[in-house]
Amino acid sequence: MSAFRNIKLLRLCLAILCLPVAAAGQSAPDAMTTLDSADTPANISRYEALISDLESRYGAYHVDLSETLVGLGRAYQEKGDYAAAVSALQRSLHINRVNNGLYDSGQLPILSLLIEANKARRDWQALDQNYHYRYWITRRAYGEKDPRQLPALYDAAHWHLDAYYGGVDEYPLPHLLKAYDLYTRAVRILEANGGPDNPDLVTPLYATARTLYEMRQLAANFFAGEKTGISEDNRTGFNERTTDSENQLYAIVGNTFREGKQALERAIAIYRNHPELPAEERAAALVHLGDWHLLYDKTGKALDNYHEVYSIAGSEEGLLKKIDGLFSEPRSIPVLRLPDNGQPQQSPVDKDANVNYVIASFNVSETGRPFNIHILEAKPANDASMRRQARQDIRGTRFRPRFEKGQPVASTNVNFRYVFPGTLQ
């Protein structure tokens, strides 16, 4: 073991001697730091020289090549050459597998860099594969019920929602089904570690309900299209599902209201069983249940939930002000937060500078329905068909109505930015 360690140190020293910027006696980590701080073109040249030297001395699969290729990939990313970055990072990943096996957790930072490059290149197929491979490795490393896998799980689930909103595939239904599976898996993991009343369950329960609602919308659009003769070009994937297992998934779509309601009621129960949690979060959970009823045209039930929210506040002025804020203006629903893992909760559709959108002004009734829709601004500006589609989609959007003195009221001149889905292709 001592001889092997000495040989490895000798190899590192020889590699360092190949770097013009490395001072005599500088350690390998110091050399890498120097490379990281150098100008990008020179940085790339030095990494390439180091890689060439390592290959000539120790062969094409030496373990040290993996880390050096990561450095090269990062340098290419800084330069904006994402194709070259992907090439270097994929080779790094392969060398890591050859030396350490398919399940080695040392692949995780490489995959994170690959995911960044895939996004920059809009390579959605590779992005999908790398999100799931990263999650698979994390699962193998920590075990089926270990909560440390949750960040990678949530990243993969969020990707599928982003892919659905962005229309990256011809048939978007599988993305919703995969997101649903991952969020429900998160629920099971948290139950196994903290019990059925674990407060950490709230956000994956919300995410499950949100995904169920998107399934319902997709199903509604598909069947509406079928009635008007649109079946082959429906862009949903419903007509592609014929196996028994796929038919079982039809039941999920058909029961979205019931399952989503159960998830939201469970979140409310968790807050009820944990009085130490913020009262405004319990109030928000009741608001979400009211929104859910409103989305499914159960207006009476929705109003019952909304009024119950005010009963939580009682005479507590600070809490009452926060609740008033939930009803201060019409809000498109559902407004269900996702487990954000410390990251901004924003779809790539909204982050993309090239998205198509409209800004509309309209009124909202006391039951949350928009009417008198006027397009104020649009991109592209003169596309009449997109304006028609925007009006149709906004008309189909449900809004939580504004409240005054604890009662829903109509609102006028509501401004709303609508981003067209399917702009990631």
CSV table of C-alpha atoms in Angstrom, one decimal:
chain,number,residue,atom,x,y,z
A,1,MET,CA,0.0,0.0,0.0
A,2,SER,CA,2.9,2.4,0.9
A,3,ALA,CA,4.6,1.7,-2.5
A,4,PHE,CA,1.3,2.3,-4.3
A,5,ARG,CA,0.9,5.6,-2.5
A,6,ASN,CA,4.4,6.7,-3.4
A,7,ILE,CA,3.9,5.8,-7.0
A,8,LYS,CA,0.7,7.9,-7.1
A,9,LEU,CA,2.5,10.9,-5.5
A,10,LEU,CA,5.3,10.6,-8.0
A,11,ARG,CA,2.7,10.6,-10.9
A,12,LEU,CA,1.1,13.7,-9.5
A,13,CYS,CA,4.5,15.4,-9.1
A,14,LEU,CA,5.4,14.6,-12.7
A,15,ALA,CA,2.0,15.9,-13.9
A,16,ILE,CA,2.6,19.1,-12.0
A,17,LEU,CA,5.9,19.6,-13.7
A,18,CYS,CA,4.1,19.8,-17.0
A,19,LEU,CA,2.2,22.9,-15.9
A,20,PRO,CA,4.1,26.1,-16.6
A,21,VAL,CA,2.1,28.0,-14.0
A,22,ALA,CA,2.8,25.6,-11.2
A,23,ALA,CA,5.6,26.7,-8.9
A,24,ALA,CA,8.2,24.2,-7.8
A,25,GLY,CA,7.0,22.2,-4.9
A,26,GLN,CA,3.3,23.0,-5.6
A,27,SER,CA,0.9,20.2,-4.6
A,28,ALA,CA,-1.6,18.7,-7.0
A,29,PRO,CA,-4.6,20.5,-5.4
A,30,ASP,CA,-2.6,23.8,-5.6
A,31,ALA,CA,-2.0,23.2,-9.3
A,32,MET,CA,-5.7,22.6,-9.8
A,33,THR,CA,-6.5,25.8,-8.0
A,34,THR,CA,-4.1,27.6,-10.2
A,35,LEU,CA,-5.8,26.2,-13.2
A,36,ASP,CA,-9.2,27.1,-12.0
A,37,SER,CA,-8.1,30.7,-11.5
A,38,ALA,CA,-6.4,31.1,-14.9
A,39,ASP,CA,-7.8,32.6,-18.0
A,40,THR,CA,-10.1,30.2,-19.7
A,41,PRO,CA,-8.2,29.7,-23.0
A,42,ALA,CA,-4.9,29.1,-21.2
A,43,ASN,CA,-6.8,27.0,-18.6
A,44,ILE,CA,-8.1,24.7,-21.4
A,45,SER,CA,-4.6,24.3,-23.0
A,46,ARG,CA,-3.1,23.4,-19.6
A,47,TYR,CA,-5.7,20.8,-18.9
A,48,GLU,CA,-5.3,19.3,-22.3
A,49,ALA,CA,-1.5,19.2,-21.8
A,50,LEU,CA,-2.0,17.5,-18.4
A,51,ILE,CA,-4.4,15.0,-19.9
A,52,SER,CA,-2.0,14.2,-22.8
A,53,ASP,CA,0.8,13.6,-20.3
A,54,LEU,CA,-1.3,11.4,-18.1
A,55,GLU,CA,-2.4,9.3,-21.1
A,56,SER,CA,1.1,8.9,-22.4
A,57,ARG,CA,2.4,7.8,-18.9
A,58,TYR,CA,-0.4,5.7,-17.5
A,59,GLY,CA,-2.9,4.9,-20.3
A,60,ALA,CA,-6.3,6.1,-21.4
A,61,TYR,CA,-8.2,4.9,-18.3
A,62,HIS,CA,-6.0,6.1,-15.4
A,63,VAL,CA,-8.1,7.2,-12.5
A,64,ASP,CA,-6.5,10.6,-12.3
A,65,LEU,CA,-7.8,11.4,-15.8
A,66,SER,CA,-11.4,11.5,-14.5
A,67,GLU,CA,-10.8,14.5,-12.2
A,68,THR,CA,-8.6,16.3,-14.8
A,69,LEU,CA,-11.3,15.8,-17.5
A,70,VAL,CA,-13.8,17.4,-15.0
A,71,GLY,CA,-11.6,20.4,-14.8
A,72,LEU,CA,-11.4,20.6,-18.6
A,73,GLY,CA,-15.2,20.2,-18.9
A,74,ARG,CA,-15.7,23.1,-16.4
A,75,ALA,CA,-13.3,25.2,-18.4
A,76,TYR,CA,-15.2,24.6,-21.6
A,77,GLN,CA,-18.4,25.5,-19.8
A,78,GLU,CA,-16.9,28.8,-18.7
A,79,LYS,CA,-16.0,29.4,-22.3
A,80,GLY,CA,-19.5,28.6,-23.5
A,81,ASP,CA,-18.4,25.6,-25.5
A,82,TYR,CA,-21.0,23.1,-24.1
A,83,ALA,CA,-20.5,20.5,-26.8
A,84,ALA,CA,-16.8,20.2,-25.9
A,85,ALA,CA,-17.7,20.3,-22.2
A,86,VAL,CA,-20.1,17.3,-22.6
A,87,SER,CA,-17.5,15.4,-24.5
A,88,ALA,CA,-14.9,15.9,-21.7
A,89,LEU,CA,-17.4,15.1,-18.9
A,90,GLN,CA,-18.8,12.0,-20.6
A,91,ARG,CA,-15.3,10.7,-20.9
A,92,SER,CA,-14.6,11.5,-17.2
A,93,LEU,CA,-17.8,9.6,-16.3
A,94,HIS,CA,-16.7,6.6,-18.3
A,95,ILE,CA,-13.3,6.5,-16.7
A,96,ASN,CA,-14.8,6.8,-13.3
A,97,ARG,CA,-17.1,3.8,-14.0
A,98,VAL,CA,-14.2,1.7,-15.4
A,99,ASN,CA,-12.2,2.3,-12.2
A,100,ASN,CA,-14.8,2.5,-9.5
A,101,GLY,CA,-17.9,0.7,-10.8
A,102,LEU,CA,-21.4,1.7,-12.0
A,103,TYR,CA,-22.6,2.6,-8.6
A,104,ASP,CA,-19.8,4.9,-7.4
A,105,SER,CA,-21.0,8.1,-5.9
A,106,GLY,CA,-18.0,9.9,-7.3
A,107,GLN,CA,-20.1,10.2,-10.5
A,108,LEU,CA,-22.6,12.5,-8.9
A,109,PRO,CA,-20.7,15.8,-9.3
A,110,ILE,CA,-19.8,14.8,-12.9
A,111,LEU,CA,-23.5,14.2,-13.6
A,112,SER,CA,-24.4,17.6,-12.1
A,113,LEU,CA,-22.0,19.3,-14.5
A,114,LEU,CA,-23.4,17.3,-17.4
A,115,ILE,CA,-26.9,18.3,-16.5
A,116,GLU,CA,-25.9,22.0,-16.6
A,117,ALA,CA,-24.3,21.4,-20.1
A,118,ASN,CA,-27.4,19.5,-21.3
A,119,LYS,CA,-29.6,22.4,-20.3
A,120,ALA,CA,-27.4,24.9,-22.1
A,121,ARG,CA,-27.5,22.7,-25.2
A,122,ARG,CA,-31.2,22.1,-24.9
A,123,ASP,CA,-30.4,18.4,-25.2
A,124,TRP,CA,-33.6,17.2,-23.4
A,125,GLN,CA,-33.1,13.5,-24.0
A,126,ALA,CA,-29.6,13.5,-22.5
A,127,LEU,CA,-30.9,15.7,-19.7
A,128,ASP,CA,-33.7,13.2,-18.9
A,129,GLN,CA,-31.2,10.3,-18.8
A,130,ASN,CA,-28.7,12.2,-16.6
A,131,TYR,CA,-31.3,13.3,-14.0
A,132,HIS,CA,-32.5,9.7,-13.7
A,133,TYR,CA,-29.0,8.2,-13.6
A,134,ARG,CA,-28.0,10.7,-10.9
A,135,TYR,CA,-31.1,9.7,-8.9
A,136,TRP,CA,-30.4,6.0,-9.5
A,137,ILE,CA,-26.9,6.2,-8.2
A,138,THR,CA,-28.0,8.2,-5.1
A,139,ARG,CA,-30.6,5.6,-4.4
A,140,ARG,CA,-28.1,2.8,-4.7
A,141,ALA,CA,-25.6,4.7,-2.5
A,142,TYR,CA,-28.0,5.5,0.4
A,143,GLY,CA,-30.7,2.8,0.2
A,144,GLU,CA,-34.4,2.7,-0.7
A,145,LYS,CA,-35.7,4.5,2.3
A,146,ASP,CA,-32.9,6.9,3.1
A,147,PRO,CA,-34.1,10.6,2.9
A,148,ARG,CA,-30.6,11.7,1.7
A,149,GLN,CA,-31.8,10.6,-1.8
A,150,LEU,CA,-34.6,13.2,-1.8
A,151,PRO,CA,-32.7,16.1,-3.4
A,152,ALA,CA,-31.9,14.0,-6.4
A,153,LEU,CA,-35.4,12.6,-6.5
A,154,TYR,CA,-37.0,16.0,-6.4
A,155,ASP,CA,-34.6,17.3,-9.1
A,156,ALA,CA,-35.7,14.4,-11.4
A,157,ALA,CA,-39.4,15.0,-10.5
A,158,HIS,CA,-39.2,18.7,-11.2
A,159,TRP,CA,-37.5,18.0,-14.5
A,160,HIS,CA,-40.5,16.0,-15.6
A,161,LEU,CA,-42.9,18.8,-14.7
A,162,ASP,CA,-40.6,21.3,-16.6
A,163,ALA,CA,-40.6,18.9,-19.6
A,164,TYR,CA,-44.3,18.7,-19.5
A,165,TYR,CA,-44.8,22.5,-19.3
A,166,GLY,CA,-42.1,23.0,-22.0
A,167,GLY,CA,-43.6,20.5,-24.4
A,168,VAL,CA,-40.2,18.8,-25.0
A,169,ASP,CA,-41.8,15.5,-26.2
A,170,GLU,CA,-44.5,14.8,-28.6
A,171,TYR,CA,-46.5,12.9,-26.0
A,172,PRO,CA,-46.2,14.6,-22.6
A,173,LEU,CA,-48.3,12.3,-20.4
A,174,PRO,CA,-45.3,10.0,-19.5
A,175,HIS,CA,-43.6,13.0,-17.9
A,176,LEU,CA,-46.6,13.6,-15.6
A,177,LEU,CA,-46.7,9.9,-14.7
A,178,LYS,CA,-43.0,9.9,-13.8
A,179,ALA,CA,-43.3,13.0,-11.7
A,180,TYR,CA,-46.3,11.6,-9.9
A,181,ASP,CA,-44.4,8.4,-9.2
A,182,LEU,CA,-41.4,10.2,-7.8
A,183,TYR,CA,-43.4,12.6,-5.6
A,184,THR,CA,-45.4,9.6,-4.2
A,185,ARG,CA,-42.1,7.8,-3.6
A,186,ALA,CA,-40.9,10.8,-1.6
A,187,VAL,CA,-44.0,10.5,0.5
A,188,ARG,CA,-43.3,6.9,1.3
A,189,ILE,CA,-39.7,7.7,2.2
A,190,LEU,CA,-40.7,10.4,4.6
A,191,GLU,CA,-43.4,8.2,6.1
A,192,ALA,CA,-40.8,5.5,6.7
A,193,ASN,CA,-38.5,8.0,8.5
A,194,GLY,CA,-40.8,10.3,10.4
A,195,GLY,CA,-44.2,8.6,10.5
A,196,PRO,CA,-47.5,9.5,8.9
A,197,ASP,CA,-47.6,13.0,10.6
A,198,ASN,CA,-44.1,14.0,9.5
A,199,PRO,CA,-44.3,17.8,8.7
A,200,ASP,CA,-41.9,17.2,5.9
A,201,LEU,CA,-44.6,15.4,4.0
A,202,VAL,CA,-46.6,18.5,3.3
A,203,THR,CA,-44.6,19.7,0.3
A,204,PRO,CA,-44.5,16.3,-1.6
A,205,LEU,CA,-48.2,16.0,-0.9
A,206,TYR,CA,-48.7,19.4,-2.5
A,207,ALA,CA,-46.5,18.4,-5.4
A,208,THR,CA,-48.6,15.1,-5.8
A,209,ALA,CA,-51.8,17.1,-6.0
A,210,ARG,CA,-50.3,19.6,-8.5
A,211,THR,CA,-49.2,16.7,-10.8
A,212,LEU,CA,-52.6,15.1,-10.5
A,213,TYR,CA,-54.3,18.3,-11.6
A,214,GLU,CA,-52.1,18.6,-14.6
A,215,MET,CA,-53.1,15.0,-15.5
A,216,ARG,CA,-56.7,16.0,-15.3
A,217,GLN,CA,-56.1,19.0,-17.5
A,218,LEU,CA,-54.3,16.9,-20.1
A,219,ALA,CA,-57.1,14.3,-20.0
A,220,ALA,CA,-59.7,17.0,-20.4
A,221,ASN,CA,-57.9,18.5,-23.4
A,222,PHE,CA,-57.5,15.1,-25.0
A,223,PHE,CA,-61.1,14.1,-24.7
A,224,ALA,CA,-62.3,17.5,-25.8
A,225,GLY,CA,-60.1,17.2,-28.9
A,226,GLU,CA,-61.5,13.7,-29.6
A,227,LYS,CA,-65.0,15.1,-29.7
A,228,THR,CA,-64.0,17.6,-32.3
A,229,GLY,CA,-62.2,14.9,-34.4
A,230,ILE,CA,-58.7,15.5,-33.2
A,231,SER,CA,-57.2,12.2,-32.2
A,232,GLU,CA,-53.9,11.4,-33.9
A,233,ASP,CA,-52.3,14.8,-33.4
A,234,ASN,CA,-53.4,15.3,-29.8
A,235,ARG,CA,-49.9,15.7,-28.3
A,236,THR,CA,-50.9,13.9,-25.1
A,237,GLY,CA,-50.0,10.3,-25.4
A,238,PHE,CA,-53.4,9.0,-24.2
A,239,ASN,CA,-54.0,7.1,-27.4
A,240,GLU,CA,-50.6,5.5,-27.2
A,241,ARG,CA,-51.4,3.6,-24.0
A,242,THR,CA,-52.7,0.2,-24.5
A,243,THR,CA,-51.1,-2.3,-22.1
A,244,ASP,CA,-52.7,-3.4,-18.8
A,245,SER,CA,-50.3,-1.4,-16.7
A,246,GLU,CA,-51.0,1.7,-18.8
A,247,ASN,CA,-54.8,1.1,-18.3
A,248,GLN,CA,-54.2,1.1,-14.6
A,249,LEU,CA,-52.8,4.6,-15.0
A,250,TYR,CA,-56.1,5.6,-16.6
A,251,ALA,CA,-57.5,5.1,-13.1
A,252,ILE,CA,-55.1,7.6,-11.7
A,253,VAL,CA,-56.2,10.2,-14.2
A,254,GLY,CA,-59.9,9.4,-13.6
A,255,ASN,CA,-59.5,9.8,-9.9
A,256,THR,CA,-57.5,13.0,-9.8
A,257,PHE,CA,-60.0,14.9,-7.8
A,258,ARG,CA,-60.3,12.2,-5.1
A,259,GLU,CA,-56.6,11.6,-4.8
A,260,GLY,CA,-55.7,15.2,-4.8
A,261,LYS,CA,-58.3,16.0,-2.2
A,262,GLN,CA,-57.0,13.2,0.0
A,263,ALA,CA,-53.4,14.6,-0.3
A,264,LEU,CA,-54.5,18.1,0.7
A,265,GLU,CA,-56.7,16.9,3.5
A,266,ARG,CA,-53.7,14.9,4.8
A,267,ALA,CA,-51.6,18.1,4.8
A,268,ILE,CA,-54.3,19.9,6.8
A,269,ALA,CA,-54.3,17.0,9.3
A,270,ILE,CA,-50.5,17.2,9.7
A,271,TYR,CA,-50.9,20.9,10.6
A,272,ARG,CA,-53.7,20.1,13.0
A,273,ASN,CA,-51.6,17.5,14.7
A,274,HIS,CA,-48.6,19.9,15.0
A,275,PRO,CA,-50.0,23.0,16.6
A,276,GLU,CA,-46.4,24.3,17.0
A,277,LEU,CA,-46.2,24.8,13.3
A,278,PRO,CA,-47.0,28.3,12.0
A,279,ALA,CA,-50.8,29.0,11.9
A,280,GLU,CA,-50.4,30.8,8.6
A,281,GLU,CA,-49.2,27.6,7.0
A,282,ARG,CA,-52.2,25.7,8.3
A,283,ALA,CA,-54.4,28.5,6.9
A,284,ALA,CA,-52.6,28.2,3.5
A,285,ALA,CA,-53.3,24.4,3.5
A,286,LEU,CA,-57.1,25.1,3.9
A,287,VAL,CA,-56.9,27.7,1.1
A,288,HIS,CA,-55.3,25.0,-1.1
A,289,LEU,CA,-58.2,22.7,-0.4
A,290,GLY,CA,-60.6,25.4,-1.3
A,291,ASP,CA,-58.7,26.1,-4.5
A,292,TRP,CA,-58.9,22.4,-5.3
A,293,HIS,CA,-62.7,22.4,-4.9
A,294,LEU,CA,-62.9,25.5,-7.1
A,295,LEU,CA,-60.8,23.9,-9.8
A,296,TYR,CA,-63.4,21.0,-10.0
A,297,ASP,CA,-66.4,23.4,-10.0
A,298,LYS,CA,-67.4,22.6,-6.4
A,299,THR,CA,-67.9,26.3,-5.6
A,300,GLY,CA,-69.9,25.8,-2.4
A,301,LYS,CA,-67.3,23.5,-0.9
A,302,ALA,CA,-64.6,26.0,-1.9
A,303,LEU,CA,-66.3,28.9,-0.1
A,304,ASP,CA,-66.7,26.7,3.0
A,305,ASN,CA,-62.9,26.1,3.0
A,306,TYR,CA,-62.2,29.8,2.5
A,307,HIS,CA,-64.5,30.9,5.3
A,308,GLU,CA,-62.9,28.3,7.6
A,309,VAL,CA,-59.5,29.9,7.0
A,310,TYR,CA,-60.8,33.1,8.6
A,311,SER,CA,-62.0,31.1,11.6
A,312,ILE,CA,-58.4,30.1,12.3
A,313,ALA,CA,-57.3,33.7,12.7
A,314,GLY,CA,-60.0,34.6,15.2
A,315,SER,CA,-59.1,38.0,16.6
A,316,GLU,CA,-55.4,37.7,16.1
A,317,GLU,CA,-54.7,40.8,14.0
A,318,GLY,CA,-51.3,39.7,12.6
A,319,LEU,CA,-52.6,36.4,11.4
A,320,LEU,CA,-55.7,38.0,10.0
A,321,LYS,CA,-53.6,40.4,7.9
A,322,LYS,CA,-51.6,37.4,6.5
A,323,ILE,CA,-54.9,35.6,5.6
A,324,ASP,CA,-56.2,38.8,4.0
A,325,GLY,CA,-53.1,38.8,1.8
A,326,LEU,CA,-54.1,35.4,0.5
A,327,PHE,CA,-57.3,36.9,-0.8
A,328,SER,CA,-56.1,40.4,-1.7
A,329,GLU,CA,-56.3,39.9,-5.4
A,330,PRO,CA,-57.4,37.2,-7.9
A,331,ARG,CA,-54.7,34.4,-8.2
A,332,SER,CA,-54.6,31.7,-10.9
A,333,ILE,CA,-54.8,28.3,-9.3
A,334,PRO,CA,-53.5,25.8,-8.3
A,335,VAL,CA,-50.8,27.6,-6.2
A,336,LEU,CA,-49.1,24.5,-4.8
A,337,ARG,CA,-45.5,24.8,-3.9
A,338,LEU,CA,-43.0,22.1,-4.9
A,339,PRO,CA,-40.1,20.8,-2.7
A,340,ASP,CA,-37.6,23.3,-4.0
A,341,ASN,CA,-34.4,21.9,-2.5
A,342,GLY,CA,-33.1,25.4,-2.1
A,343,GLN,CA,-33.5,26.2,-5.8
A,344,PRO,CA,-35.8,28.8,-7.4
A,345,GLN,CA,-39.1,27.3,-8.3
A,346,GLN,CA,-39.2,28.4,-11.9
A,347,SER,CA,-39.9,26.5,-15.1
A,348,PRO,CA,-37.4,26.7,-17.9
A,349,VAL,CA,-40.4,28.0,-20.0
A,350,ASP,CA,-40.4,31.2,-17.9
A,351,LYS,CA,-36.6,31.5,-17.8
A,352,ASP,CA,-36.2,31.2,-21.5
A,353,ALA,CA,-35.8,34.6,-23.2
A,354,ASN,CA,-37.4,33.3,-26.4
A,355,VAL,CA,-40.7,32.3,-24.9
A,356,ASN,CA,-44.0,33.3,-26.6
A,357,TYR,CA,-46.4,35.1,-24.2
A,358,VAL,CA,-49.3,37.5,-23.9
A,359,ILE,CA,-50.1,40.1,-21.3
A,360,ALA,CA,-53.9,40.2,-20.9
A,361,SER,CA,-56.3,42.3,-18.9
A,362,PHE,CA,-59.7,41.0,-17.8
A,363,ASN,CA,-62.3,40.9,-15.1
A,364,VAL,CA,-62.7,38.0,-12.6
A,365,SER,CA,-66.1,37.0,-11.2
A,366,GLU,CA,-66.8,36.3,-7.6
A,367,THR,CA,-66.6,32.6,-8.5
A,368,GLY,CA,-63.1,32.9,-10.0
A,369,ARG,CA,-64.0,32.9,-13.7
A,370,PRO,CA,-62.2,35.4,-16.1
A,371,PHE,CA,-64.3,37.4,-18.7
A,372,ASN,CA,-63.9,40.5,-20.9
A,373,ILE,CA,-60.4,39.4,-21.9
A,374,HIS,CA,-58.2,41.9,-23.8
A,375,ILE,CA,-54.7,41.3,-25.1
A,376,LEU,CA,-52.4,44.2,-24.1
A,377,GLU,CA,-49.1,42.8,-25.4
A,378,ALA,CA,-48.0,39.7,-27.2
A,379,LYS,CA,-44.9,38.0,-28.5
A,380,PRO,CA,-45.0,37.5,-31.4
A,381,ALA,CA,-46.9,40.7,-31.8
A,382,ASN,CA,-49.1,40.0,-34.9
A,383,ASP,CA,-50.0,36.3,-34.6
A,384,ALA,CA,-53.8,36.2,-34.5
A,385,SER,CA,-54.0,32.4,-33.9
A,386,MET,CA,-51.8,32.7,-30.8
A,387,ARG,CA,-54.0,35.5,-29.5
A,388,ARG,CA,-57.1,33.4,-30.0
A,389,GLN,CA,-55.4,30.5,-28.2
A,390,ALA,CA,-54.3,32.7,-25.3
A,391,ARG,CA,-57.9,34.0,-24.9
A,392,GLN,CA,-59.1,30.4,-24.9
A,393,ASP,CA,-56.5,29.2,-22.4
A,394,ILE,CA,-57.1,32.2,-20.0
A,395,ARG,CA,-60.8,31.7,-20.2
A,396,GLY,CA,-60.2,28.1,-19.0
A,397,THR,CA,-58.0,29.2,-16.1
A,398,ARG,CA,-59.7,29.3,-12.7
A,399,PHE,CA,-58.8,32.1,-10.3
A,400,ARG,CA,-59.1,32.3,-6.5
A,401,PRO,CA,-61.4,35.3,-6.2
A,402,ARG,CA,-60.6,38.4,-4.3
A,403,PHE,CA,-62.3,38.7,-0.9
A,404,GLU,CA,-63.6,41.8,0.9
A,405,LYS,CA,-64.7,41.5,4.5
A,406,GLY,CA,-64.6,37.8,4.3
A,407,GLN,CA,-66.7,37.5,1.2
A,408,PRO,CA,-65.7,36.8,-2.5
A,409,VAL,CA,-66.1,39.8,-4.8
A,410,ALA,CA,-65.6,40.4,-8.5
A,411,SER,CA,-62.5,42.2,-9.7
A,412,THR,CA,-61.8,44.4,-12.7
A,413,ASN,CA,-58.7,45.2,-14.8
A,414,VAL,CA,-56.7,42.2,-13.7
A,415,ASN,CA,-53.4,42.0,-15.5
A,416,PHE,CA,-52.0,38.5,-16.2
A,417,ARG,CA,-48.9,37.2,-18.1
A,418,TYR,CA,-49.6,34.0,-19.9
A,419,VAL,CA,-46.7,32.0,-21.2
A,420,PHE,CA,-47.4,29.5,-24.0
A,421,PRO,CA,-46.4,26.0,-23.2
A,422,GLY,CA,-44.3,23.9,-25.5
A,423,THR,CA,-41.6,26.6,-26.2
A,424,LEU,CA,-38.6,24.4,-25.1
A,425,GLN,CA,-38.5,22.5,-28.4
